[in-house]
Amino acid sequence: MQTPQKIAVVGSGLVGTLLAIYLKKQGHTVHVYDRSPDIRTVEFSGRSINLVMSTRGWKAMEDVGLDDEIRKIGIPVDKRAIHLKDGKLNYQYYGKDGEAIFSLSRGVLNRRMIDLAEAEGVEFFFNHKIWDVTLSDATLHIGDSERGEWTELKYDKCFGADGAFSRIRHRMQRQSMFDYSQEFMKMGYKELHIPANVDGTHKIDKNSLHIWPRGNFMLMALPNLDGTFTCTLFMPFEGENSFELLKDEAILVDFFANYFPDTKEVIPDLVEDFFKNPTSYLVMMKCFPWTHTDKVALIGDSAHAIVPFYGHGMNAGFEDITVLSEMISKYGDDWETIFKEYETSRKPNADAIAELSFRNFMEMSSKTADEKFLLQKKIEKWFSDKHPDKWMPLYSRVTFSLQPYSEALAIGDLQNKIMEEVMQLPNIEEKWNSEEVENKIIALLK
Amino acid sequence: MQTPQKIAVVGSGLVGTLLAIYLKKQGHTVHVYDRSPDIRTVEFSGRSINLVMSTRGWKAMEDVGLDDEIRKIGIPVDKRAIHLKDGKLNYQYYGKDGEAIFSLSRGVLNRRMIDLAEAEGVEFFFNHKIWDVTLSDATLHIGDSERGEWTELKYDKCFGADGAFSRIRHRMQRQSMFDYSQEFMKMGYKELHIPANVDGTHKIDKNSLHIWPRGNFMLMALPNLDGTFTCTLFMPFEGENSFELLKDEAILVDFFANYFPDTKEVIPDLVEDFFKNPTSYLVMMKCFPWTHTDKVALIGDSAHAIVPFYGHGMNAGFEDITVLSEMISKYGDDWETIFKEYETSRKPNADAIAELSFRNFMEMSSKTADEKFLLQKKIEKWFSDKHPDKWMPLYSRVTFSLQPYSEALAIGDLQNKIMEEVMQLPNIEEKWNSEEVENKIIALLK
């Protein structure tokens, strides 16, 4: 057990709250600050993409004993339901033997976690704006406005779990030798919504992540416990098939009728939602180092904000906590080493999931509509079922394993090279599950 | 002529001062702010690398009629003098017919330019710290300290010429859709110095850029008008042959005796300079956009800080002014279009010189010590002399032409592919200037 410390966590989002629970269980005094009101007292805004919890997330949940509580508020999703433009519906299972990710509403999950954190004895301070931090002694600077009076709050350590636009990182960025990048996608997203049936059931299959892949844009839907779906439309801000073109009701309705004809019945409030909900940005953010001496550390999105296309933002943030926890077990009160090892071991994996997430837009929005790609995935699944020791598909490595992201990425690239060769075999469509193909893959794996 | 505007330039460095002169000549009211004291009143710090002015810089100077004034304070440098470890000295000429870059001391040049700007009627406000800008109306926020009282200064336009750590860009970075990256090199630099002979002459050839290439580190010297040389030692902060190892006098002297034996006579104050002068950082910075509506624009290092290995930081910044001036001639009072076209046309070229500069460290520190590389350059020069219409070497394109950097980079990459093939010809050392080689290059150029 560590010597108890007085620790501030800036940000009461998912990662900040779970970190607070973990630190409290370690015996520390933990105060969580958030610039926003208590999420339990306000309606959650229309700019959310549903979360999916997978193995890495569950691991961190189990470590603090929250997994059973959280499983109650999620819905297992074991496949992609791919809605083609001609009305055809394809299913693509994620794993084997019913392996599933869990769809969770961000608002519902965050509220529940704050309840659980308070029950553990974590103290929350909402509507408290942290504008700056003195890195050398973990002093927070708090006030109503950036240019107004600030007061100081002195802690032993401070964690910046304050997201992609972190103020804690903002201070670190002004240090020498701090590498930083922020890159905005040319694509944005908008939340839409499928209501429940009158009897509370789901209008479309509830155990699927629904995708309408349309090339450079796509619609996606993830189930909620109350029978609804949270939908997300991803598309470019400008150019062909873009948000800038959908400027009035007639154009919007026509666009949906053309590209997503089967949504007409299930998204009745399309026009209202579309023009009410904001068009949100997607940003990729990288930085290094993540820590300052033994005083300050970044965690979650503040250290590595990624695009949402692999469903791993929360899972990667939770895995930061798992790694931090390993370092704490290993190095006890030597926080400087804990922080150093945490950032060094975690950084390549954060970069890898950033890359995987970025690439996955192409997979979701284009490749899932491509017969050849679906066949490739089918061959990989077939081979993997026969030779589980020789082949785990990339998606399973990332989502249903705890293998470091960087290893998963490297092996995935090798597998992809092999599959490129396999897909070029003549008549692969007919002989995809033949002994010839099996032996070819085995040979290429050598 | 444009309608006169009240324009603020933040930063009195080389680019800010030249921009101010240009804008004043256009008929605008120009105020230049700088957080530091007037450089004409203080001793210039020991952290400078000498500048080299080349064709792009001269072009901007000529446009405002300053070229003759500035030529007086520089020294033409027409070649690299390459000091090998065994004492051998090689010369590599930069261009043809005496083409030369001009070595200038940053302090001397900056002081002279501020004098000339004041003579034009530009007003300078030194010791004025700009902490923030309101982008929508070009209001500057000024005060003694970041957390103290600020007052507002309202302008029609504002230019951020405030360098790699620009406060103006700092505000822009907090806008959505602003891409930004800062990357620190693992290598730093330290200024050293070769004094003049008693009679005021130079101790080593004054028309050379002297390099001591040693692989992952190098020493460089550029001449000053007063008979001295400004030397720069570039080396990694940590690891083999690094600043961290040179921690006392004995180790330092031994290191120089081993790696730079011929500097013993010419750098008498090595120990004093080394431990007195700071070890400085090298940072590469990229961002986009560079402008905000018709109100605010970044220029020079604040928009594109690069590493110094091509000697183009100042030249690229001055060329920004040339491009801005072209847009002003073209679009008159339509500042929004001026700014849009300026950033759009300039950004790919800023990225290209960043890449070229980054690569050039390898060329200077390793390749110039490689016989094969020197032969390649000799062949390129020989072929270029015979067929000036077919081949201009990359260095000449970048340094002695006004071709956009991005085109120079692309053509340079093509030429390099050709030379890779040529260098693999058997016995190339003997037949380098044969008809066979000539025809081979011509064939590859097709």
PDB file of N, CA and C in Angstrom, chain A residues 107-147:
ATOM      1  N   GLY A 107     -23.935   9.436 -21.055  1.00  0.00           N
ATOM      2  CA  GLY A 107     -24.536  10.122 -19.915  1.00  0.00           C
ATOM      3  C   GLY A 107     -24.900   9.146 -18.799  1.00  0.00           C
ATOM      4  N   VAL A 108     -25.559   8.063 -19.161  1.00  0.00           N
ATOM      5  CA  VAL A 108     -25.985   7.068 -18.171  1.00  0.00           C
ATOM      6  C   VAL A 108     -24.768   6.492 -17.439  1.00  0.00           C
ATOM      7  N   LEU A 109     -23.733   6.141 -18.212  1.00  0.00           N
ATOM      8  CA  LEU A 109     -22.533   5.549 -17.614  1.00  0.00           C
ATOM      9  C   LEU A 109     -21.819   6.528 -16.689  1.00  0.00           C
ATOM     10  N   ASN A 110     -21.657   7.759 -17.170  1.00  0.00           N
ATOM     11  CA  ASN A 110     -20.921   8.742 -16.377  1.00  0.00           C
ATOM     12  C   ASN A 110     -21.644   9.038 -15.054  1.00  0.00           C
ATOM     13  N   ARG A 111     -22.961   9.182 -15.115  1.00  0.00           N
ATOM     14  CA  ARG A 111     -23.738   9.447 -13.892  1.00  0.00           C
ATOM     15  C   ARG A 111     -23.577   8.306 -12.895  1.00  0.00           C
ATOM     16  N   ARG A 112     -23.692   7.081 -13.410  1.00  0.00           N
ATOM     17  CA  ARG A 112     -23.593   5.911 -12.536  1.00  0.00           C
ATOM     18  C   ARG A 112     -22.210   5.840 -11.892  1.00  0.00           C
ATOM     19  N   MET A 113     -21.187   6.157 -12.663  1.00  0.00           N
ATOM     20  CA  MET A 113     -19.831   6.068 -12.121  1.00  0.00           C
ATOM     21  C   MET A 113     -19.573   7.132 -11.060  1.00  0.00           C
ATOM     22  N   ILE A 114     -20.145   8.320 -11.260  1.00  0.00           N
ATOM     23  CA  ILE A 114     -19.971   9.369 -10.239  1.00  0.00           C
ATOM     24  C   ILE A 114     -20.673   8.944  -8.946  1.00  0.00           C
ATOM     25  N   ASP A 115     -21.873   8.351  -9.069  1.00  0.00           N
ATOM     26  CA  ASP A 115     -22.556   7.790  -7.884  1.00  0.00           C
ATOM     27  C   ASP A 115     -21.639   6.808  -7.147  1.00  0.00           C
ATOM     28  N   LEU A 116     -21.077   5.902  -7.916  1.00  0.00           N
ATOM     29  CA  LEU A 116     -20.235   4.862  -7.313  1.00  0.00           C
ATOM     30  C   LEU A 116     -18.969   5.464  -6.684  1.00  0.00           C
ATOM     31  N   ALA A 117     -18.425   6.486  -7.311  1.00  0.00           N
ATOM     32  CA  ALA A 117     -17.229   7.151  -6.771  1.00  0.00           C
ATOM     33  C   ALA A 117     -17.555   7.855  -5.454  1.00  0.00           C
ATOM     34  N   GLU A 118     -18.693   8.527  -5.428  1.00  0.00           N
ATOM     35  CA  GLU A 118     -19.095   9.204  -4.184  1.00  0.00           C
ATOM     36  C   GLU A 118     -19.309   8.182  -3.064  1.00  0.00           C
ATOM     37  N   ALA A 119     -19.903   7.039  -3.435  1.00  0.00           N
ATOM     38  CA  ALA A 119     -20.117   5.984  -2.434  1.00  0.00           C
ATOM     39  C   ALA A 119     -18.782   5.492  -1.864  1.00  0.00           C
ATOM     40  N   GLU A 120     -17.723   5.580  -2.666  1.00  0.00           N
ATOM     41  CA  GLU A 120     -16.384   5.180  -2.193  1.00  0.00           C
ATOM     42  C   GLU A 120     -15.729   6.242  -1.314  1.00  0.00           C
ATOM     43  N   GLY A 121     -16.281   7.475  -1.372  1.00  0.00           N
ATOM     44  CA  GLY A 121     -15.668   8.546  -0.588  1.00  0.00           C
ATOM     45  C   GLY A 121     -14.879   9.562  -1.390  1.00  0.00           C
ATOM     46  N   VAL A 122     -14.976   9.493  -2.718  1.00  0.00           N
ATOM     47  CA  VAL A 122     -14.353  10.529  -3.554  1.00  0.00           C
ATOM     48  C   VAL A 122     -15.186  11.801  -3.427  1.00  0.00           C
ATOM     49  N   GLU A 123     -14.505  12.964  -3.313  1.00  0.00           N
ATOM     50  CA  GLU A 123     -15.246  14.237  -3.246  1.00  0.00           C
ATOM     51  C   GLU A 123     -15.231  14.939  -4.602  1.00  0.00           C
ATOM     52  N   PHE A 124     -16.404  15.375  -5.057  1.00  0.00           N
ATOM     53  CA  PHE A 124     -16.530  16.058  -6.350  1.00  0.00           C
ATOM     54  C   PHE A 124     -16.787  17.541  -6.153  1.00  0.00           C
ATOM     55  N   PHE A 125     -16.143  18.343  -6.961  1.00  0.00           N
ATOM     56  CA  PHE A 125     -16.358  19.795  -6.950  1.00  0.00           C
ATOM     57  C   PHE A 125     -16.745  20.215  -8.364  1.00  0.00           C
ATOM     58  N   PHE A 126     -18.044  20.337  -8.606  1.00  0.00           N
ATOM     59  CA  PHE A 126     -18.517  20.733  -9.937  1.00  0.00           C
ATOM     60  C   PHE A 126     -18.528  22.255 -10.038  1.00  0.00           C
ATOM     61  N   ASN A 127     -18.673  22.762 -11.255  1.00  0.00           N
ATOM     62  CA  ASN A 127     -18.653  24.206 -11.502  1.00  0.00           C
ATOM     63  C   ASN A 127     -17.396  24.858 -10.934  1.00  0.00           C
ATOM     64  N   HIS A 128     -16.313  24.113 -10.897  1.00  0.00           N
ATOM     65  CA  HIS A 128     -15.030  24.641 -10.430  1.00  0.00           C
ATOM     66  C   HIS A 128     -14.082  24.642 -11.628  1.00  0.00           C
ATOM     67  N   LYS A 129     -13.731  25.845 -12.036  1.00  0.00           N
ATOM     68  CA  LYS A 129     -12.916  25.955 -13.244  1.00  0.00           C
ATOM     69  C   LYS A 129     -11.433  26.046 -12.931  1.00  0.00           C
ATOM     70  N   ILE A 130     -10.692  25.035 -13.359  1.00  0.00           N
ATOM     71  CA  ILE A 130      -9.230  25.042 -13.195  1.00  0.00           C
ATOM     72  C   ILE A 130      -8.639  25.659 -14.449  1.00  0.00           C
ATOM     73  N   TRP A 131      -7.907  26.764 -14.287  1.00  0.00           N
ATOM     74  CA  TRP A 131      -7.357  27.466 -15.449  1.00  0.00           C
ATOM     75  C   TRP A 131      -5.895  27.160 -15.685  1.00  0.00           C
ATOM     76  N   ASP A 132      -5.209  26.780 -14.610  1.00  0.00           N
ATOM     77  CA  ASP A 132      -3.766  26.597 -14.764  1.00  0.00           C
ATOM     78  C   ASP A 132      -3.282  25.685 -13.642  1.00  0.00           C
ATOM     79  N   VAL A 133      -2.057  25.206 -13.794  1.00  0.00           N
ATOM     80  CA  VAL A 133      -1.450  24.386 -12.750  1.00  0.00           C
ATOM     81  C   VAL A 133       0.014  24.798 -12.634  1.00  0.00           C
ATOM     82  N   THR A 134       0.523  24.880 -11.413  1.00  0.00           N
ATOM     83  CA  THR A 134       1.958  25.058 -11.243  1.00  0.00           C
ATOM     84  C   THR A 134       2.562  23.663 -11.210  1.00  0.00           C
ATOM     85  N   LEU A 135       3.321  23.347 -12.254  1.00  0.00           N
ATOM     86  CA  LEU A 135       3.765  21.962 -12.435  1.00  0.00           C
ATOM     87  C   LEU A 135       4.705  21.510 -11.318  1.00  0.00           C
ATOM     88  N   SER A 136       5.516  22.433 -10.809  1.00  0.00           N
ATOM     89  CA  SER A 136       6.554  22.036  -9.853  1.00  0.00           C
ATOM     90  C   SER A 136       5.980  21.576  -8.522  1.00  0.00           C
ATOM     91  N   ASP A 137       4.758  22.035  -8.167  1.00  0.00           N
ATOM     92  CA  ASP A 137       4.218  21.620  -6.867  1.00  0.00           C
ATOM     93  C   ASP A 137       2.726  21.265  -6.915  1.00  0.00           C
ATOM     94  N   ALA A 138       2.216  20.957  -8.094  1.00  0.00           N
ATOM     95  CA  ALA A 138       0.824  20.494  -8.247  1.00  0.00           C
ATOM     96  C   ALA A 138      -0.189  21.440  -7.610  1.00  0.00           C
ATOM     97  N   THR A 139       0.042  22.732  -7.753  1.00  0.00           N
ATOM     98  CA  THR A 139      -0.939  23.709  -7.276  1.00  0.00           C
ATOM     99  C   THR A 139      -1.899  24.054  -8.406  1.00  0.00           C
ATOM    100  N   LEU A 140      -3.193  23.908  -8.129  1.00  0.00           N
ATOM    101  CA  LEU A 140      -4.209  24.257  -9.126  1.00  0.00           C
ATOM    102  C   LEU A 140      -4.613  25.703  -8.957  1.00  0.00           C
ATOM    103  N   HIS A 141      -4.934  26.356 -10.081  1.00  0.00           N
ATOM    104  CA  HIS A 141      -5.384  27.747 -10.046  1.00  0.00           C
ATOM    105  C   HIS A 141      -6.818  27.777 -10.533  1.00  0.00           C
ATOM    106  N   ILE A 142      -7.697  28.239  -9.679  1.00  0.00           N
ATOM    107  CA  ILE A 142      -9.131  28.109  -9.908  1.00  0.00           C
ATOM    108  C   ILE A 142      -9.805  29.465  -9.807  1.00  0.00           C
ATOM    109  N   GLY A 143     -10.819  29.698 -10.645  1.00  0.00           N
ATOM    110  CA  GLY A 143     -11.532  30.972 -10.616  1.00  0.00           C
ATOM    111  C   GLY A 143     -12.725  30.937 -11.544  1.00  0.00           C
ATOM    112  N   ASP A 144     -13.536  31.995 -11.485  1.00  0.00           N
ATOM    113  CA  ASP A 144     -14.741  32.013 -12.312  1.00  0.00           C
ATOM    114  C   ASP A 144     -14.421  32.226 -13.788  1.00  0.00           C
ATOM    115  N   SER A 145     -13.394  33.065 -14.033  1.00  0.00           N
ATOM    116  CA  SER A 145     -13.071  33.320 -15.439  1.00  0.00           C
ATOM    117  C   SER A 145     -11.567  33.319 -15.626  1.00  0.00           C
ATOM    118  N   GLU A 146     -11.147  33.158 -16.872  1.00  0.00           N
ATOM    119  CA  GLU A 146      -9.725  33.045 -17.159  1.00  0.00           C
ATOM    120  C   GLU A 146      -8.968  34.307 -16.756  1.00  0.00           C
ATOM    121  N   ARG A 147      -9.612  35.472 -16.912  1.00  0.00           N
ATOM    122  CA  ARG A 147      -8.935  36.730 -16.615  1.00  0.00           C
ATOM    123  C   ARG A 147      -9.281  37.279 -15.231  1.00  0.00           C
TER     124      ARG A 147
END
